[in-house]
mmCIF file of C-alpha atoms in Angstrom:
data_model
loop_
_atom_site.group_PDB
_atom_site.id
_atom_site.type_symbol
_atom_site.label_atom_id
_atom_site.label_comp_id
_atom_site.label_asym_id
_atom_site.label_seq_id
_atom_site.Cartn_x
_atom_site.Cartn_y
_atom_site.Cartn_z
ATOM 1 C CA MET A 1 -6.093 -5.720 -4.333
ATOM 2 C CA SER A 2 -2.702 -4.379 -3.264
ATOM 3 C CA LEU A 3 -1.885 -1.024 -4.910
ATOM 4 C CA ARG A 4 1.747 -1.579 -4.230
ATOM 5 C CA GLY A 5 4.093 -3.491 -6.636
ATOM 6 C CA LEU A 6 7.371 -5.145 -5.708
ATOM 7 C CA GLY A 7 10.120 -2.769 -4.673
ATOM 8 C CA ALA A 8 12.334 -3.951 -7.484
ATOM 9 C CA ASP A 9 9.793 -3.121 -10.078
ATOM 10 C CA PRO A 10 11.185 -0.644 -12.590
ATOM 11 C CA ARG A 11 8.072 1.429 -12.522
ATOM 12 C CA CYS A 12 5.853 3.429 -10.139
ATOM 13 C CA ARG A 13 4.266 1.463 -7.228
ATOM 14 C CA CYS A 14 1.060 3.381 -6.942
ATOM 15 C CA ILE A 15 -1.788 2.936 -9.456
ATOM 16 C CA GLU A 16 -4.341 5.128 -7.587
ATOM 17 C CA THR A 17 -4.386 7.069 -4.260
ATOM 18 C CA GLU A 18 -6.787 7.036 -1.310
ATOM 19 C CA SER A 19 -8.779 10.274 -1.119
ATOM 20 C CA ARG A 20 -10.432 9.575 2.282
ATOM 21 C CA ARG A 21 -8.673 10.939 5.420
ATOM 22 C CA ILE A 22 -7.448 7.652 6.851
ATOM 23 C CA GLY A 23 -4.883 9.216 9.142
ATOM 24 C CA LYS A 24 -6.049 7.480 12.356
ATOM 25 C CA TYR A 25 -5.784 4.010 10.790
ATOM 26 C CA ILE A 26 -2.182 4.507 9.768
ATOM 27 C CA GLU A 27 0.424 2.354 11.363
ATOM 28 C CA SER A 28 3.396 3.614 9.338
ATOM 29 C CA VAL A 29 4.163 5.740 6.220
ATOM 30 C CA GLU A 30 6.760 5.106 3.588
ATOM 31 C CA LEU A 31 8.042 7.914 1.302
ATOM 32 C CA PHE A 32 9.716 7.182 -2.012
ATOM 33 C CA PRO A 33 11.290 10.246 -3.685
ATOM 34 C CA PRO A 34 11.302 10.610 -7.464
ATOM 35 C CA SER A 35 13.687 8.125 -9.070
ATOM 36 C CA PRO A 36 14.529 6.763 -12.438
ATOM 37 C CA HIS A 37 11.815 4.109 -11.854
ATOM 38 C CA CYS A 38 9.075 6.743 -11.047
ATOM 39 C CA LYS A 39 9.227 10.347 -11.768
ATOM 40 C CA ASP A 40 6.823 11.372 -8.953
ATOM 41 C CA THR A 41 7.107 10.912 -5.228
ATOM 42 C CA GLU A 42 5.124 8.035 -3.826
ATOM 43 C CA ILE A 43 3.684 7.762 -0.324
ATOM 44 C CA ILE A 44 2.496 4.404 0.939
ATOM 45 C CA ALA A 45 0.752 4.009 4.234
ATOM 46 C CA THR A 46 0.567 0.680 6.116
ATOM 47 C CA LEU A 47 -2.727 0.365 8.046
ATOM 48 C CA LYS A 48 -3.152 -0.815 11.665
ATOM 49 C CA ILE A 49 -4.514 -4.252 12.244
ATOM 50 C CA SER A 50 -4.958 -5.292 8.602
ATOM 51 C CA GLY A 51 -1.415 -4.284 7.593
ATOM 52 C CA LYS A 52 -2.872 -3.297 4.180
ATOM 53 C CA GLU A 53 -0.804 -0.977 2.074
ATOM 54 C CA ILE A 54 -2.505 2.161 0.715
ATOM 55 C CA CYS A 55 -1.110 4.774 -1.589
ATOM 56 C CA LEU A 56 -1.617 8.330 -0.535
ATOM 57 C CA ASP A 57 -1.684 11.482 -2.616
ATOM 58 C CA PRO A 58 1.516 13.576 -1.789
ATOM 59 C CA THR A 59 -0.256 16.763 -2.998
ATOM 60 C CA ALA A 60 -3.207 16.307 -0.608
ATOM 61 C CA PRO A 61 -2.992 18.767 2.307
ATOM 62 C CA TRP A 62 -4.352 16.078 4.842
ATOM 63 C CA VAL A 63 -1.448 13.794 3.829
ATOM 64 C CA LYS A 64 1.109 16.544 4.540
ATOM 65 C CA LYS A 65 -0.630 17.226 7.906
ATOM 66 C CA VAL A 66 -0.461 13.517 8.865
ATOM 67 C CA ILE A 67 3.294 13.387 8.122
ATOM 68 C CA ASP A 68 3.914 16.696 9.975
ATOM 69 C CA LYS A 69 2.037 15.233 12.997
ATOM 70 C CA ILE A 70 4.197 12.055 12.912
ATOM 71 C CA ILE A 71 7.425 14.128 12.682
ATOM 72 C CA ALA A 72 6.099 16.221 15.668
ATOM 73 C CA ASN A 73 5.882 13.013 17.689
ATOM 74 C CA LYS A 74 2.106 12.760 17.723
ATOM 75 C CA SER A 75 -0.241 10.070 16.472
ATOM 76 C CA PRO A 76 -1.642 10.842 13.001
ATOM 77 C CA MET B 1 25.202 -3.443 12.347
ATOM 78 C CA SER B 2 21.536 -2.745 11.696
ATOM 79 C CA LEU B 3 19.932 -0.239 13.894
ATOM 80 C CA ARG B 4 16.478 -1.596 13.027
ATOM 81 C CA GLY B 5 14.845 -4.413 14.904
ATOM 82 C CA LEU B 6 12.036 -6.644 13.587
ATOM 83 C CA GLY B 7 8.789 -4.840 12.960
ATOM 84 C CA ALA B 8 7.043 -7.217 15.423
ATOM 85 C CA ASP B 9 9.275 -6.388 18.346
ATOM 86 C CA PRO B 10 7.321 -4.824 21.166
ATOM 87 C CA ARG B 11 9.803 -2.002 21.625
ATOM 88 C CA CYS B 12 11.519 0.872 19.831
ATOM 89 C CA ARG B 13 13.308 0.044 16.534
ATOM 90 C CA CYS B 14 16.030 2.679 16.787
ATOM 91 C CA ILE B 15 18.890 2.501 19.228
ATOM 92 C CA GLU B 16 20.707 5.613 17.919
ATOM 93 C CA THR B 17 20.251 8.111 15.085
ATOM 94 C CA GLU B 18 22.436 9.315 12.313
ATOM 95 C CA SER B 19 23.535 12.943 12.807
ATOM 96 C CA ARG B 20 25.214 13.409 9.350
ATOM 97 C CA ARG B 21 23.192 14.958 6.702
ATOM 98 C CA ILE B 22 22.686 11.844 4.408
ATOM 99 C CA GLY B 23 19.746 13.121 2.490
ATOM 100 C CA LYS B 24 21.203 12.605 -0.926
ATOM 101 C CA TYR B 25 21.873 8.899 -0.170
ATOM 102 C CA ILE B 26 18.323 8.206 0.761
ATOM 103 C CA GLU B 27 16.220 5.865 -1.349
ATOM 104 C CA SER B 28 13.084 5.838 0.858
ATOM 105 C CA VAL B 29 12.042 6.962 4.305
ATOM 106 C CA GLU B 30 9.650 5.185 6.633
ATOM 107 C CA LEU B 31 7.893 6.987 9.461
ATOM 108 C CA PHE B 32 6.519 5.197 12.532
ATOM 109 C CA PRO B 33 4.255 7.262 14.788
ATOM 110 C CA PRO B 34 4.254 6.820 18.514
ATOM 111 C CA SER B 35 2.637 3.535 19.476
ATOM 112 C CA PRO B 36 2.194 1.236 22.519
ATOM 113 C CA HIS B 37 5.511 -0.371 21.397
ATOM 114 C CA CYS B 38 7.487 2.886 21.258
ATOM 115 C CA LYS B 39 6.464 6.212 22.769
ATOM 116 C CA ASP B 40 8.417 8.298 20.310
ATOM 117 C CA THR B 41 8.185 8.631 16.532
ATOM 118 C CA GLU B 42 10.805 6.671 14.704
ATOM 119 C CA ILE B 43 12.097 7.579 11.224
ATOM 120 C CA ILE B 44 14.111 4.918 9.274
ATOM 121 C CA ALA B 45 15.808 5.798 5.975
ATOM 122 C CA THR B 46 16.828 3.055 3.457
ATOM 123 C CA LEU B 47 19.953 4.034 1.585
ATOM 124 C CA LYS B 48 20.583 3.782 -2.170
ATOM 125 C CA ILE B 49 22.879 1.054 -3.431
ATOM 126 C CA SER B 50 23.603 -0.628 -0.080
ATOM 127 C CA GLY B 51 19.820 -0.783 0.984
ATOM 128 C CA LYS B 52 21.156 -0.162 4.582
ATOM 129 C CA GLU B 53 18.579 1.089 7.035
ATOM 130 C CA ILE B 54 19.526 4.028 9.139
ATOM 131 C CA CYS B 55 17.530 5.658 11.941
ATOM 132 C CA LEU B 56 17.021 9.481 11.600
ATOM 133 C CA ASP B 57 16.356 12.008 14.431
ATOM 134 C CA PRO B 58 12.743 13.309 14.027
ATOM 135 C CA THR B 59 13.768 16.479 15.787
ATOM 136 C CA ALA B 60 16.646 17.336 13.480
ATOM 137 C CA PRO B 61 15.752 20.265 11.146
ATOM 138 C CA TRP B 62 17.550 18.603 8.172
ATOM 139 C CA VAL B 63 15.503 15.486 8.566
ATOM 140 C CA LYS B 64 12.291 17.573 8.410
ATOM 141 C CA LYS B 65 13.670 19.347 5.358
ATOM 142 C CA VAL B 66 14.386 16.076 3.654
ATOM 143 C CA ILE B 67 10.907 14.883 4.194
ATOM 144 C CA ASP B 68 9.353 18.079 3.083
ATOM 145 C CA LYS B 69 11.437 17.935 -0.172
ATOM 146 C CA ILE B 70 10.182 14.450 -0.834
ATOM 147 C CA ILE B 71 6.550 15.460 -0.322
ATOM 148 C CA ALA B 72 7.161 18.383 -2.691
ATOM 149 C CA ASN B 73 8.173 15.887 -5.356
ATOM 150 C CA LYS B 74 11.882 16.609 -5.215
ATOM 151 C CA SER B 75 14.894 14.434 -4.656
ATOM 152 C CA PRO B 76 16.177 14.722 -0.992
#
């Protein structure tokens, strides 16, 4: 089941978030700031190989670390 | 002109990066870690209204601040 709705949906995309540290399986990460459609930031990772999209918890320290690593030009 | 190639391209997506601080026009941000297709992290912002995709410089302090704001549940 995909946890991501269509981009045009006037509501939040994420229903639940992944608690396991899946950093090394991440191919890319998309960040959606708070908007009229969703009051909280949403972070959606696309996984390598499967291309599956997984919602991550913006308040989880490991998620922040993964993003900091990517910005620092390292693999997550 | 779009500065973003197709996702399946076996090369970097960004040709050049935006130097202006366009944080408040950003609808979402996508992060691509280094991969066999591109040795450096790429950051692509989608703009509000136009939906235009713009490459950002991962080494620019304002880009890091924008991402930190989004993770902290604030508008960029």
